[in-house]
Every structure is written in C-alpha cells, then in structure tokens.
Coordinates of C-alpha atoms in Angstrom, one line a residue:
Chain A
M1 CA -5.5 -30.2 -56.2
E2 CA -8.3 -27.9 -55.0
N3 CA -10.5 -30.9 -53.9
L4 CA -7.2 -32.5 -51.8
L5 CA -7.1 -29.4 -50.0
N6 CA -10.8 -29.1 -49.3
I7 CA -10.7 -32.6 -47.9
F8 CA -7.4 -31.9 -45.7
V9 CA -8.9 -28.9 -44.2
R10 CA -12.2 -30.3 -43.8
S11 CA -11.0 -33.2 -41.9
I12 CA -8.6 -31.1 -39.7
F13 CA -11.0 -28.8 -38.3
I14 CA -14.7 -29.2 -39.8
D15 CA -14.9 -33.1 -39.4
N16 CA -12.6 -33.0 -36.3
M17 CA -12.3 -36.7 -35.4
I18 CA -12.8 -35.6 -31.8
F19 CA -15.0 -32.5 -31.7
A20 CA -17.2 -33.4 -34.4
Y21 CA -17.4 -37.2 -34.2
F22 CA -16.3 -37.9 -30.7
L23 CA -14.4 -40.8 -31.9
G24 CA -11.1 -42.0 -30.2
M25 CA -12.1 -40.7 -26.8
C26 CA -10.8 -43.5 -24.8
S27 CA -7.2 -43.1 -25.5
Y28 CA -7.6 -39.1 -26.1
L29 CA -8.8 -39.0 -22.3
A30 CA -6.2 -41.4 -21.0
V31 CA -3.2 -40.1 -22.9
S32 CA -3.6 -36.3 -22.4
K33 CA -2.2 -35.9 -18.9
K34 CA 1.3 -34.6 -20.6
I35 CA 2.1 -32.8 -23.6
T36 CA 5.1 -35.0 -24.4
T37 CA 3.0 -38.3 -24.2
A38 CA 0.2 -36.5 -26.1
I39 CA 2.4 -35.5 -28.7
G40 CA 3.8 -39.1 -29.2
L41 CA 0.5 -40.7 -29.1
G42 CA -0.8 -38.0 -31.3
M43 CA 2.0 -38.8 -34.1
A44 CA 1.2 -42.8 -33.6
V45 CA -2.5 -42.2 -34.4
T46 CA -1.6 -39.5 -37.4
F47 CA 0.8 -42.2 -38.7
V48 CA -1.4 -45.2 -38.6
L49 CA -4.3 -43.1 -39.9
L50 CA -2.2 -41.9 -42.9
M51 CA -1.5 -45.7 -43.5
T52 CA -4.6 -47.4 -42.8
V53 CA -7.0 -45.6 -44.4
P54 CA -5.4 -45.8 -48.1
L55 CA -4.8 -49.7 -47.2
N56 CA -8.6 -50.1 -46.3
W57 CA -9.4 -47.9 -49.0
L58 CA -7.9 -50.5 -51.3
A59 CA -9.5 -53.3 -49.3
Y60 CA -12.7 -51.8 -49.8
N61 CA -12.5 -50.9 -53.5
Y62 CA -11.1 -54.5 -54.4
I63 CA -12.5 -56.8 -52.0
V64 CA -15.5 -55.8 -50.1
K65 CA -17.7 -53.6 -52.1
E66 CA -20.0 -55.3 -54.5
G67 CA -18.2 -56.3 -57.7
A68 CA -14.8 -55.4 -56.3
L69 CA -13.5 -58.5 -57.0
T70 CA -14.4 -58.5 -60.8
W71 CA -10.5 -58.1 -61.6
L72 CA -10.1 -61.8 -60.5
N73 CA -12.3 -62.4 -63.6
N74 CA -10.3 -60.1 -65.7
L75 CA -7.4 -61.6 -64.3
G76 CA -8.6 -65.1 -65.8
V77 CA -10.6 -66.8 -63.8
S78 CA -13.3 -68.1 -66.0
K79 CA -17.0 -66.6 -65.5
E80 CA -18.6 -69.8 -65.4
F81 CA -16.6 -70.7 -62.4
A82 CA -17.6 -67.8 -60.5
D83 CA -18.7 -64.5 -61.8
F84 CA -17.4 -62.1 -59.3
S85 CA -19.1 -59.0 -60.5
K86 CA -22.3 -60.1 -58.2
V87 CA -20.0 -60.7 -55.4
D88 CA -20.6 -58.3 -52.5
L89 CA -18.9 -58.6 -49.3
E90 CA -20.2 -55.7 -47.7
V91 CA -20.8 -57.9 -44.4
L92 CA -17.2 -58.4 -43.9
K93 CA -16.5 -54.9 -43.9
F94 CA -15.9 -54.5 -40.1
I95 CA -13.6 -57.6 -40.0
I96 CA -11.6 -56.7 -42.9
F97 CA -11.0 -53.1 -41.9
I98 CA -10.3 -54.0 -38.2
A99 CA -7.7 -56.9 -39.3
V100 CA -5.7 -54.3 -41.6
V101 CA -5.7 -51.8 -38.6
A102 CA -4.6 -54.6 -36.1
A103 CA -2.0 -55.5 -38.4
F104 CA -1.0 -52.2 -39.1
V105 CA -0.6 -51.1 -35.5
Q106 CA 1.2 -54.1 -34.7
L107 CA 3.8 -53.3 -37.3
T108 CA 3.9 -49.7 -36.0
E109 CA 4.4 -51.0 -32.3
M110 CA 7.2 -53.2 -33.0
A111 CA 8.9 -50.2 -35.0
V112 CA 8.4 -47.8 -32.1
E113 CA 9.7 -50.4 -29.8
K114 CA 12.9 -50.7 -31.9
L115 CA 13.2 -47.1 -32.7
S116 CA 12.1 -45.2 -29.6
P117 CA 12.2 -47.3 -26.4
A118 CA 11.6 -44.2 -24.4
L119 CA 8.4 -43.1 -26.4
Y120 CA 7.4 -47.1 -26.1
T121 CA 7.1 -47.2 -22.3
A122 CA 5.6 -43.5 -21.8
L123 CA 2.8 -45.0 -24.2
G124 CA 2.6 -48.3 -22.6
I125 CA -0.8 -49.9 -23.3
F126 CA -2.1 -47.7 -25.3
L127 CA -0.1 -48.1 -28.2
P128 CA -1.5 -51.4 -29.1
L129 CA -4.7 -50.1 -28.1
I130 CA -4.3 -47.6 -31.2
A131 CA -5.6 -50.8 -33.2
V132 CA -9.1 -50.3 -31.3
N133 CA -9.2 -46.5 -31.2
C134 CA -12.4 -45.9 -32.7
S135 CA -11.3 -42.8 -34.6
I136 CA -9.3 -45.4 -36.8
L137 CA -11.9 -47.8 -37.8
G138 CA -14.4 -44.7 -37.8
A139 CA -12.2 -43.4 -40.4
A140 CA -12.4 -46.5 -42.5
L141 CA -16.1 -47.0 -42.2
F142 CA -16.5 -43.3 -43.3
L143 CA -14.8 -44.2 -46.6
P144 CA -17.9 -46.1 -48.2
G145 CA -19.9 -43.1 -47.9
K146 CA -17.5 -40.5 -49.4
E147 CA -16.4 -42.1 -52.7
F148 CA -12.9 -41.2 -52.6
T149 CA -10.1 -42.1 -55.1
F150 CA -6.9 -43.5 -53.5
G151 CA -5.2 -40.2 -53.4
E152 CA -7.8 -38.4 -51.5
S153 CA -8.2 -41.3 -49.0
A154 CA -4.5 -40.6 -48.2
V155 CA -5.2 -36.9 -47.7
Y156 CA -8.2 -38.0 -45.4
G157 CA -6.3 -40.1 -43.2
L158 CA -3.9 -37.7 -42.7
G159 CA -6.1 -34.7 -42.1
S160 CA -8.1 -36.9 -39.9
G161 CA -5.1 -37.8 -37.6
L162 CA -3.7 -34.2 -37.7
G163 CA -7.0 -33.1 -36.4
W164 CA -7.0 -35.7 -33.6
F165 CA -3.3 -34.9 -32.9
L166 CA -4.3 -31.1 -32.6
A167 CA -7.2 -32.2 -29.9
V168 CA -5.1 -34.2 -27.8
V169 CA -2.0 -31.7 -27.7
A170 CA -4.5 -28.9 -27.1
L171 CA -6.4 -30.8 -24.2
A172 CA -2.8 -32.0 -22.7
A173 CA -2.1 -28.4 -22.4
V174 CA -5.1 -27.5 -20.7
R175 CA -4.9 -30.4 -18.4
E176 CA -1.6 -29.4 -17.8
K177 CA -2.9 -26.1 -16.8
L178 CA -5.7 -27.4 -14.9
S179 CA -3.4 -29.7 -12.3
Y180 CA -2.9 -26.5 -10.6
S181 CA -6.6 -25.8 -10.0
D182 CA -9.1 -26.6 -7.1
V183 CA -11.2 -28.7 -8.8
P184 CA -14.1 -30.0 -6.4
K185 CA -13.3 -33.6 -5.4
P186 CA -15.9 -35.7 -7.4
L187 CA -15.0 -34.3 -10.3
R188 CA -11.1 -34.7 -10.0
G189 CA -9.6 -36.7 -12.8
L190 CA -12.2 -37.8 -15.5
G191 CA -15.2 -35.7 -14.9
I192 CA -13.3 -32.7 -15.2
T193 CA -11.5 -33.6 -18.1
F194 CA -15.1 -34.9 -19.8
I195 CA -16.3 -31.2 -19.0
T196 CA -13.3 -29.5 -20.4
V197 CA -13.6 -31.6 -23.5
G198 CA -17.2 -30.4 -23.8
L199 CA -16.4 -26.8 -23.5
M200 CA -13.7 -27.2 -26.1
A201 CA -16.1 -28.9 -28.5
F202 CA -18.0 -25.7 -27.9
A203 CA -15.5 -23.5 -29.3
F204 CA -14.7 -25.9 -32.0
L205 CA -18.7 -25.7 -33.0
S206 CA -17.3 -22.3 -34.7
F207 CA -16.2 -24.7 -37.5
S208 CA -19.3 -26.3 -38.2
G209 CA -21.2 -25.1 -41.2
F210 CA -17.9 -23.6 -42.5
K211 CA -17.9 -23.2 -46.5
L212 CA -14.4 -23.6 -47.6
P213 CA -13.6 -21.5 -50.7
F214 CA -12.1 -24.3 -52.7
G215 CA -13.4 -27.5 -54.0
N216 CA -17.1 -28.3 -53.1
Chain B
M1 CA -17.2 6.7 5.4
K2 CA -16.5 6.7 9.0
F3 CA -20.1 5.5 9.8
L4 CA -19.6 2.5 7.6
R5 CA -16.2 1.8 8.9
N6 CA -17.7 1.7 12.6
T7 CA -20.5 -0.4 11.4
L8 CA -18.3 -2.8 10.2
D9 CA -16.2 -3.2 13.0
K10 CA -19.0 -3.4 15.3
L11 CA -20.1 -6.1 13.2
K12 CA -17.0 -7.9 12.7
P13 CA -17.2 -10.3 16.0
N14 CA -20.3 -11.9 15.0
F15 CA -18.7 -13.3 11.7
E16 CA -15.1 -14.1 13.1
K17 CA -14.4 -17.8 14.6
G18 CA -16.9 -18.5 17.5
G19 CA -19.1 -15.9 16.6
K20 CA -22.8 -16.4 15.5
L21 CA -22.9 -16.0 12.0
S22 CA -19.2 -17.2 11.4
F23 CA -20.5 -19.1 8.7
L24 CA -20.9 -16.3 6.5
H25 CA -17.5 -15.2 7.3
S26 CA -16.2 -15.4 3.6
V27 CA -19.4 -13.0 2.9
F28 CA -18.4 -10.5 5.4
D29 CA -14.9 -10.5 4.3
G30 CA -15.5 -9.9 0.9
M31 CA -18.0 -7.1 1.7
E32 CA -15.6 -5.6 4.2
T33 CA -12.5 -5.6 1.5
F34 CA -14.7 -4.4 -1.2
M35 CA -15.3 -1.2 0.6
F36 CA -12.1 -0.5 2.3
V37 CA -8.6 -1.4 0.8
P38 CA -7.6 -4.1 3.0
N39 CA -4.3 -3.6 5.4
H40 CA -3.3 -7.4 5.7
T41 CA 0.7 -7.5 5.8
T42 CA 2.6 -10.7 5.2
K43 CA 4.3 -12.2 8.4
T44 CA 7.4 -13.7 7.0
G45 CA 9.7 -12.9 4.8
S46 CA 9.8 -9.8 2.3
H47 CA 6.9 -9.3 -0.5
I48 CA 6.5 -6.1 -2.5
R49 CA 2.5 -5.4 -2.3
D50 CA 0.7 -3.0 -4.4
G51 CA -2.7 -1.5 -3.3
I52 CA -4.2 -3.0 -6.3
D53 CA -5.8 -6.3 -5.7
L54 CA -8.4 -7.9 -7.5
K55 CA -11.2 -6.3 -6.4
R56 CA -9.5 -3.0 -7.6
T57 CA -8.6 -4.5 -10.9
M58 CA -11.9 -5.7 -11.6
F59 CA -13.5 -2.4 -10.9
M60 CA -11.2 -0.7 -13.3
V61 CA -12.6 -3.2 -16.0
V62 CA -15.9 -1.9 -14.8
L63 CA -15.2 1.8 -15.2
A64 CA -13.8 1.1 -18.5
L65 CA -17.1 -0.5 -19.8
I66 CA -19.4 2.6 -18.3
P67 CA -19.2 4.5 -21.5
A68 CA -19.9 1.4 -23.7
T69 CA -22.9 0.7 -21.3
L70 CA -24.1 4.3 -21.2
F71 CA -24.2 4.7 -24.9
G72 CA -25.9 1.2 -25.4
M73 CA -28.5 2.4 -23.3
W74 CA -29.0 5.5 -25.1
N75 CA -28.9 3.4 -28.4
E76 CA -31.5 1.1 -27.6
G77 CA -34.0 3.9 -27.0
Y78 CA -32.9 5.6 -30.1
Q79 CA -33.3 2.3 -32.3
Y80 CA -36.6 1.5 -30.8
H81 CA -38.0 5.1 -31.6
L82 CA -36.2 5.1 -35.0
A83 CA -38.2 1.8 -35.5
M84 CA -41.6 3.2 -34.4
G85 CA -41.3 6.4 -36.5
Q86 CA -41.3 8.6 -33.5
T87 CA -38.7 11.0 -32.4
A88 CA -37.9 11.3 -28.8
S89 CA -35.2 13.3 -26.8
L90 CA -31.9 12.4 -25.7
F91 CA -33.2 11.6 -22.0
D92 CA -36.3 10.1 -23.3
N93 CA -34.1 7.4 -25.3
F94 CA -31.5 6.9 -22.5
L95 CA -34.6 6.4 -19.7
F96 CA -36.1 4.1 -22.2
G97 CA -32.8 1.8 -22.4
F98 CA -31.9 2.2 -19.1
L99 CA -35.4 0.6 -18.2
Q100 CA -34.9 -2.1 -20.7
S101 CA -31.4 -3.3 -20.1
L102 CA -31.7 -2.9 -15.7
P103 CA -33.7 -6.1 -15.5
I104 CA -30.9 -7.8 -17.6
I105 CA -28.1 -6.5 -15.7
V106 CA -29.9 -7.1 -12.4
V107 CA -30.6 -10.7 -13.4
S108 CA -27.0 -11.5 -14.6
Y109 CA -25.4 -9.9 -11.5
G110 CA -27.9 -11.3 -9.0
V111 CA -27.6 -14.9 -10.2
G112 CA -23.9 -14.8 -10.8
L113 CA -22.9 -13.1 -7.5
G114 CA -25.2 -15.4 -5.7
L115 CA -23.9 -18.6 -7.2
E116 CA -20.3 -17.3 -6.5
F117 CA -21.0 -16.4 -2.9
M118 CA -22.7 -19.9 -2.5
F119 CA -19.7 -21.8 -3.8
C120 CA -17.3 -19.7 -1.8
Q121 CA -19.4 -20.6 1.3
M122 CA -19.1 -24.1 0.8
K123 CA -15.5 -24.2 0.0
G124 CA -14.7 -22.0 2.8
H125 CA -12.9 -19.4 0.5
P126 CA -12.4 -15.7 0.8
I127 CA -15.0 -14.5 -1.8
N128 CA -13.2 -13.3 -4.9
E129 CA -15.0 -10.8 -7.4
G130 CA -14.4 -12.2 -10.8
F131 CA -17.5 -11.9 -11.4
L132 CA -17.6 -8.3 -11.1
V133 CA -16.6 -8.0 -15.1
S134 CA -18.5 -11.0 -16.3
G135 CA -21.8 -9.9 -14.7
L136 CA -21.5 -6.9 -16.7
L137 CA -20.2 -8.3 -19.9
I138 CA -22.9 -10.6 -20.2
P139 CA -25.9 -8.3 -20.6
L140 CA -23.5 -5.9 -22.7
C141 CA -23.4 -8.9 -25.3
L142 CA -27.2 -10.3 -25.3
P143 CA -29.7 -9.0 -27.5
P144 CA -31.8 -6.4 -25.9
D145 CA -35.1 -8.3 -25.8
I146 CA -33.5 -11.6 -24.5
P147 CA -35.8 -13.2 -21.8
L148 CA -34.8 -12.7 -18.3
W149 CA -34.8 -16.6 -17.7
M150 CA -32.3 -17.1 -20.4
V151 CA -30.1 -14.6 -18.9
A152 CA -30.3 -16.6 -16.0
I153 CA -29.6 -20.1 -17.1
A154 CA -26.8 -18.7 -19.4
T155 CA -25.0 -17.0 -16.3
A156 CA -25.7 -20.0 -14.3
F157 CA -24.0 -22.3 -16.6
A158 CA -21.0 -19.9 -17.2
V159 CA -20.5 -19.5 -13.6
I160 CA -20.7 -23.2 -12.6
V161 CA -19.7 -25.2 -15.5
G162 CA -17.4 -22.6 -17.0
K163 CA -16.0 -21.3 -13.8
E164 CA -16.4 -22.7 -10.5
I165 CA -15.8 -26.5 -11.1
F166 CA -12.4 -25.2 -12.2
G167 CA -11.7 -23.7 -9.1
G168 CA -13.1 -20.5 -9.6
T169 CA -11.8 -17.2 -10.5
G170 CA -8.4 -17.1 -12.1
M171 CA -8.9 -20.9 -13.1
N172 CA -11.3 -20.9 -15.7
V173 CA -10.1 -22.2 -19.4
L174 CA -12.7 -20.4 -21.3
N175 CA -14.2 -16.7 -20.9
P176 CA -17.1 -17.2 -18.5
A177 CA -19.1 -14.1 -20.2
L178 CA -18.4 -15.8 -23.9
T179 CA -19.4 -18.9 -22.4
A180 CA -22.7 -17.7 -21.5
R181 CA -23.1 -15.8 -24.8
V182 CA -22.3 -19.2 -26.7
F183 CA -24.5 -21.2 -24.6
L184 CA -27.4 -19.3 -25.7
Y185 CA -26.6 -18.8 -28.9
I186 CA -26.5 -22.8 -29.6
A187 CA -29.4 -23.5 -27.1
Y188 CA -31.5 -20.5 -28.5
P189 CA -30.5 -19.6 -31.8
G190 CA -33.8 -18.1 -32.5
E191 CA -33.8 -15.4 -29.8
M192 CA -29.9 -14.8 -30.4
S193 CA -29.8 -14.3 -34.3
G194 CA -31.6 -13.2 -37.3
D195 CA -32.6 -9.8 -38.1
L196 CA -35.5 -8.9 -35.4
V197 CA -33.7 -9.8 -32.3
W198 CA -31.5 -6.4 -32.2
V199 CA -34.0 -3.7 -31.7
T200 CA -36.6 -4.2 -28.7
G201 CA -40.1 -4.6 -29.8
L202 CA -39.2 -5.4 -33.3
K203 CA -40.4 -9.2 -32.7
E204 CA -43.9 -8.0 -31.7
G205 CA -44.0 -6.4 -35.1
V206 CA -46.2 -3.6 -33.9
G207 CA -46.2 -0.1 -35.1
I208 CA -43.1 -0.1 -37.2
V209 CA -42.5 2.1 -39.7
D210 CA -42.3 0.7 -43.2
G211 CA -39.0 -0.2 -44.4
Y212 CA -37.1 0.0 -41.3
S213 CA -35.5 -3.3 -40.9
G214 CA -33.4 -4.3 -37.8
A215 CA -31.1 -6.3 -39.7
T216 CA -27.1 -5.8 -38.7
T217 CA -24.4 -5.6 -41.4
L218 CA -22.9 -8.9 -40.4
G219 CA -26.5 -10.2 -41.0
L220 CA -26.6 -8.7 -44.4
L221 CA -23.3 -9.7 -45.4
A222 CA -23.8 -13.5 -44.5
V223 CA -26.5 -13.5 -47.0
G224 CA -24.5 -11.7 -49.8
K225 CA -25.8 -8.1 -49.5
E226 CA -23.7 -4.8 -49.4
M227 CA -23.4 -2.8 -46.0
T228 CA -26.3 -0.2 -45.8
I229 CA -24.8 1.9 -43.2
S230 CA -21.6 4.3 -43.7
S231 CA -18.5 3.5 -41.9
W232 CA -19.1 6.2 -39.8
D233 CA -22.2 4.9 -38.4
A234 CA -20.5 1.7 -37.6
F235 CA -17.7 3.7 -35.7
M236 CA -20.1 5.9 -33.9
G237 CA -22.4 3.1 -33.0
W238 CA -25.9 4.3 -33.6
I239 CA -27.2 0.8 -35.3
P240 CA -29.0 -2.3 -34.3
G241 CA -26.9 -4.7 -32.2
S242 CA -26.4 -6.1 -29.0
M243 CA -26.3 -3.4 -26.2
G244 CA -22.9 -2.7 -25.5
E245 CA -20.9 -3.8 -28.7
T246 CA -22.6 -1.3 -31.0
S247 CA -20.3 1.5 -30.7
A248 CA -16.6 0.8 -31.8
L249 CA -15.8 4.6 -30.3
M250 CA -16.9 3.7 -26.9
C251 CA -15.0 0.4 -26.7
L252 CA -12.0 2.5 -27.8
I253 CA -12.5 4.8 -25.0
G254 CA -12.6 2.0 -22.6
G255 CA -9.6 0.2 -24.2
I256 CA -7.4 3.4 -23.8
F257 CA -8.5 3.7 -20.5
L258 CA -7.5 -0.3 -19.8
I259 CA -4.3 0.6 -21.5
I260 CA -3.1 3.6 -19.2
T261 CA -4.3 1.9 -16.1
G262 CA -2.1 -1.1 -17.3
I263 CA -4.7 -3.8 -16.8
G264 CA -5.9 -4.7 -20.4
S265 CA -2.7 -6.1 -22.5
W266 CA -2.2 -3.8 -25.5
Q267 CA -0.5 -6.3 -27.1
I268 CA -3.6 -8.8 -27.1
M269 CA -5.4 -5.3 -28.5
L270 CA -3.1 -4.5 -31.6
S271 CA -2.3 -7.9 -32.7
T272 CA -6.0 -8.8 -32.7
V273 CA -6.7 -5.9 -35.0
L274 CA -3.3 -6.2 -36.9
G275 CA -4.5 -9.8 -37.6
A276 CA -8.1 -9.0 -38.6
L277 CA -6.8 -6.3 -41.0
G278 CA -3.9 -8.5 -42.5
M279 CA -6.7 -11.3 -43.4
G280 CA -9.1 -8.7 -44.3
M281 CA -6.6 -7.4 -46.8
I282 CA -5.6 -10.9 -47.8
L283 CA -9.3 -11.6 -48.9
N284 CA -9.9 -7.9 -50.5
A285 CA -6.7 -9.0 -52.7
V286 CA -8.4 -12.3 -53.9
G287 CA -11.8 -10.2 -54.5
G288 CA -14.9 -12.2 -55.7
N289 CA -18.0 -11.9 -53.8
V290 CA -19.7 -8.9 -51.4
Y291 CA -18.0 -10.5 -48.3
Y292 CA -14.2 -10.8 -50.1
D293 CA -14.3 -7.3 -51.0
F294 CA -15.6 -5.8 -47.9
P295 CA -13.1 -3.2 -46.8
A296 CA -10.6 -4.7 -44.3
V297 CA -11.1 -1.6 -42.1
N298 CA -14.5 -2.0 -41.7
H299 CA -14.4 -5.5 -40.3
L300 CA -12.9 -3.6 -37.1
L301 CA -15.9 -1.5 -37.1
I302 CA -19.0 -3.8 -37.5
G303 CA -20.4 -6.3 -35.2
G304 CA -18.6 -7.0 -31.6
F305 CA -15.3 -6.8 -32.9
A306 CA -14.0 -3.7 -30.7
F307 CA -16.0 -4.9 -27.9
G308 CA -14.4 -8.2 -28.0
A309 CA -10.8 -7.7 -29.0
I310 CA -10.6 -5.0 -26.1
F311 CA -12.8 -6.7 -23.3
M312 CA -12.9 -10.1 -23.9
A313 CA -9.7 -11.3 -25.5
T314 CA -7.7 -9.3 -22.9
D315 CA -9.2 -11.6 -20.4
P316 CA -6.1 -12.0 -18.2
V317 CA -7.1 -15.5 -17.1
S318 CA -8.2 -17.3 -20.3
A319 CA -5.5 -15.4 -22.5
A320 CA -2.1 -16.4 -23.2
Q321 CA 0.1 -15.4 -20.5
T322 CA 3.6 -15.0 -22.0
A323 CA 4.4 -12.1 -23.8
R324 CA 5.2 -13.7 -27.3
G325 CA 2.4 -15.4 -26.6
K326 CA 0.0 -12.8 -26.2
W327 CA 1.0 -11.6 -29.8
I328 CA 0.3 -15.1 -31.4
Y329 CA -2.8 -15.6 -29.4
G330 CA -4.4 -11.8 -30.5
A331 CA -3.2 -12.3 -34.4
L332 CA -4.8 -15.6 -34.3
I333 CA -8.1 -14.2 -32.9
G334 CA -8.1 -11.5 -35.7
I335 CA -7.6 -13.8 -38.3
L336 CA -9.8 -16.4 -37.2
T337 CA -12.5 -14.0 -36.8
V338 CA -12.4 -12.7 -40.4
L339 CA -12.2 -16.4 -41.6
I340 CA -15.5 -17.3 -39.7
R341 CA -17.3 -14.1 -40.5
V342 CA -16.6 -14.6 -44.4
F343 CA -16.4 -18.6 -44.9
N344 CA -19.3 -19.6 -42.3
P345 CA -22.8 -18.5 -43.0
A346 CA -24.1 -20.0 -40.2
Y347 CA -22.3 -17.7 -37.9
P348 CA -22.6 -14.2 -38.8
E349 CA -20.3 -13.2 -36.0
G350 CA -16.9 -14.6 -35.7
I351 CA -15.1 -12.9 -32.9
M352 CA -16.9 -14.9 -30.2
F353 CA -16.0 -18.1 -31.5
A354 CA -12.8 -17.0 -32.6
I355 CA -11.6 -16.0 -29.1
L356 CA -13.2 -18.9 -27.6
L357 CA -11.0 -21.2 -29.9
M358 CA -8.0 -19.3 -28.9
N359 CA -9.0 -19.7 -25.3
V360 CA -8.6 -23.5 -25.6
F361 CA -5.3 -23.3 -27.6
A362 CA -3.9 -20.4 -25.5
P363 CA -2.1 -22.6 -22.7
L364 CA -0.8 -24.6 -25.9
V365 CA 0.7 -21.6 -27.3
D366 CA 2.3 -20.8 -24.0
Y367 CA 3.6 -24.1 -23.8
Y368 CA 5.4 -23.5 -27.0
V369 CA 6.7 -19.9 -26.2
V370 CA 8.1 -21.0 -22.8
K371 CA 9.5 -24.2 -24.2
S372 CA 11.5 -22.4 -27.1
N373 CA 12.6 -19.8 -24.5
I374 CA 14.2 -22.4 -22.8
N375 CA 15.8 -24.2 -25.7
R376 CA 17.2 -20.6 -26.7
R377 CA 19.0 -20.1 -23.3
L378 CA 20.5 -23.7 -23.0
S379 CA 21.8 -23.1 -26.6
R380 CA 23.2 -20.2 -25.2
V381 CA 24.6 -22.0 -22.0
K382 CA 26.1 -24.7 -24.5
A383 CA 27.8 -22.2 -26.7

C-alpha cells in the first residue's frame, strides 16, 4: 500500500510528465488556451494513460519481454515445436506499445463522440492525436526500467495522467491571464508559451530530489 | 523643492512632442512623477482617484524593507567579526556590512532600472516603477559574498524573461525577485548554498576562529543535525544567512507597516503562517527524526520564512487576486514550505520554491474561486 502511494505521488509531482520529462508537449501547448478545453484534454489523457499503461504492462510481460511467452509452453505447445523461454521480442516493443495505444485511443474517441459531442468538437484533431502523445508512449516505454507489478503500473498510469492534467490546467489558467498582457510581437503565441512553461518548470524543480517518507 | 519644480518645468519643453529630446519622453515623465505626485485628471466620466499611485505603493514597500536592510547590514559585519574572533563596535559592524552590500544593491538597481527604462523607451510607454521593490529584494535574499556579475545576470534574467516579455510591471507570472534567486540557485549552486557562503570572507578561510561554523539552521537540519541556536536568536536574527532575511523581528516590523498602510495582504501573511504551523504540527505529531520533531513555531523563525511570507508571497501581481483565493494561496505556501524543507534534502530552503510554485498555480486558484462564486449566485437566482 505504501509503495502504491509512493508511486502515485512520485508520478504526479516528482516525475511529472511535463515538467520533469517534457513529454506530450505538442498537445500540451496547443490545447492550453482555455481552461475548459484543457480540462477535457487532461481528462482524456489521464483516462488513456490509466488504461493503456496496464495494458502495455500486460503486453510487455506476456509477449515482448525475453521469455515472456513461456506461458504458451505451459499451455501445451510442446518445447520441441518451439521453446518460448528463449524468445525475445524486445525489438517489437515500440510497434506493440503504439498499436495498443492507438487501438485504445480509437475506442475512446468513439466513446467521447457518442457521449459528449461538445467536448469532441472542442478537442478537434487533438483527440485522435492523443495516440501519438509522447507522454502516453513514454509512460509505456518507462515500464521495462521500473519492474512494476500490474497494480503498480495502473497507479503509475493514473499518477502520470494526473500530473499531465495538473500541468495543462495550470498552464491554461496562466495563459488566460496572459491574454491581457502586452507581449512583444515576435513572442506572441507559442513563443511566450514556451517561456512560460520553462518558468513553470523552474517552480516544479522544487520537487526534484524529494525524498518521500513512505515506500522507497 | 521650488528649485526642483522650476528646473523640471524649464526642462520639460525639451522632452515634449517636437522637442529635441522627445525620444526620452518617458524617462522624463518617470522622473517627474517620481518626485512630484502627478496632478493628471481624467477628461471624461467620473472616476474616484487616490493620491497613492504605483510609485507611492512601491515606495511604501521599500520603506517597509528598511528595518530589515539596516539590520542585515549590521548583522553582516557582526557575523564577519565574530568569525574572525574580533570585537567591533555597533558602528564598525554596520559600516562593514554597508560597504559590503552597497555594491550589490547598486548593481541590482542599476541593471534592473536600466533594462526597465530601455524597454519603456522601446515600447514608448511611461515608466512604471515596479522594479523599485524587486531591486531591493534581490540583494536582500542573496548571500553577502555573491559576485557582482552574478547579481547582474540574475537581475537581467528576472527583468527580461521574468517580467518584461510578459508585458512589464503587473503582468509577470512569477515574482521577479524570486525568479532571480532561483535562477542563481540553479545555475550557480556553489555560490548559493552550503555552509560557507552565508558569512563574508568565510570562503577564503583566512583567520577564522576555531570552531566557528557558518552553517545555517536549515543547512544543519537538512543533514539531520539539531538546531544549535536558540529560538530567541533566530527571532532576533543575529545568525548567518542572506542579508535581509535572518531577522524575523525586522521582517515583522515591515509586515506590520505593510498591513497598516493597506499595501500587503494580511490574509496571505496570516494564512502562510497558519499553513506552515499546521503542517509543522502534523509532522511533530508523527515524529521520527530531528526534522519531524523540529518545533513547528521554529519553522517560522529560521531561514527566509518571515521574509518570504511578508514581502514576497504578498506581491500583488503574482499572488492570487480573489479574497478566498488568497487564503488558499497562502496556506498552500506555508504547507509546501515545510514539506520541501523536511522532505527535500537537495533544497534546504523551501519558502522560495513554495512561493514560485504557488505563483504558477495562483491563476488556477483564482479561476476556481470565481467560478464557485458564479455558481453560488446562479443557484441563488434559480431558487
């Protein structure tokens, strides 16, 4: 339990997808003009992360990893026919992860279109683009290094998503305030946003090196 | 006074439209309104105007900073002489600190105001004196031995990236003085942390009395050692540290001044203190190591807590703007300060990061406070 809490807090604040790894920047910068749409996209990313990280965990541990396919032998495929404990599909990890993510995003898109057409139009192109949101593939690619259990990977996905959510909503609030500012012409739009994100990352540095009192 | 007015009136035509020096119009305007309260009146509609404008407001804060500045100068000399094993009179101590910190203050004001004037000229805006306060806050929160070029770089960074590109005074997201400090802290950690930087001359290591350590309480606690000074010393401030922030008492005097003049928000100060106390007490209740058991009240006295809570958290631009938002904003600063101090050994001081972090989230807090107010009133209309 303590370990789960540790992973959860860590993935939100310390290993924040935006401010620590700068992942998922494209949609982060593009859909942070208004708080309402930012909340929509943030929830979508959180949801997709919560679902795809455990799915990818399954894919990794039962298909991709070296010897992960041993369960085929156990099911009854004879070892003479194929010894799966020696099969290593790590090379396919990118393709498999992205396929899982893309399939899942497609499902989410259909669900959002059905359930909330207003949000669907507000998010526009960025909903399908979640499929190539780096933070989602990134979270999956961090998995091999982390040796999580299934439950932990779900908590990690949720935490990473909430961290992204927090970052995008905070940036949207700042940008709504900035819309009244007299920013020098060459910097208007993306330029000032990049600088704002940099300064926000400054503030988020306060969490780097944090030693949590629980877990390890 | 008359002479000054006459001189200004005589020079004025040169700076007005068509005059020889009209391109320097905003500089002149800035100087004139700095010295005399402008008597501009609005031409249309009715407006309620107050004699206190941005310049006067800023100047009040500078006045509030004076006790901390003077004490800080004295303390700098006092710590130096203590480390060298010499005794010095009150005046000698003060003079030493004064000469030591004057260049830092001059560089900070020079670079900052110079850049500010430049930007105003380029944009053709009137000059606004937002930097008057930041220019003093920056030296006060830096170690006494800091090289001047670092002060210049940090000030330039804070003014340009932290403020001017967002549209100048009143538009910045982060507090400029804190931006400068964090910039230095991250870019040059060697000059900004450790046990040796907080007292002048300690780094050279010449002639230091045996057993004198310039370690600050925060530095000791971060490595799990007990506080070596009494709470009284921490409150009065004759301890090593950045120039203006050692003395909680002097900050308190400035804070009371700010509250009486109505410039600083007492809501933010109070809620910051309450947040830190509350979090400190929770940790006390948990107990375990030195830092957990560190009395919650002492959290308010050590480091830059008083300075940050009174002068930096209350920055009217980067703080939350709504009444309820201020309480939330302040309380979170207090809580985060204690959390960062206790759980982040990499950063002994928590208040500067806590304030920056809440500066980032202040617009969000405001947004939700406004939204909940709207919702409440809507429900009243419907009922």
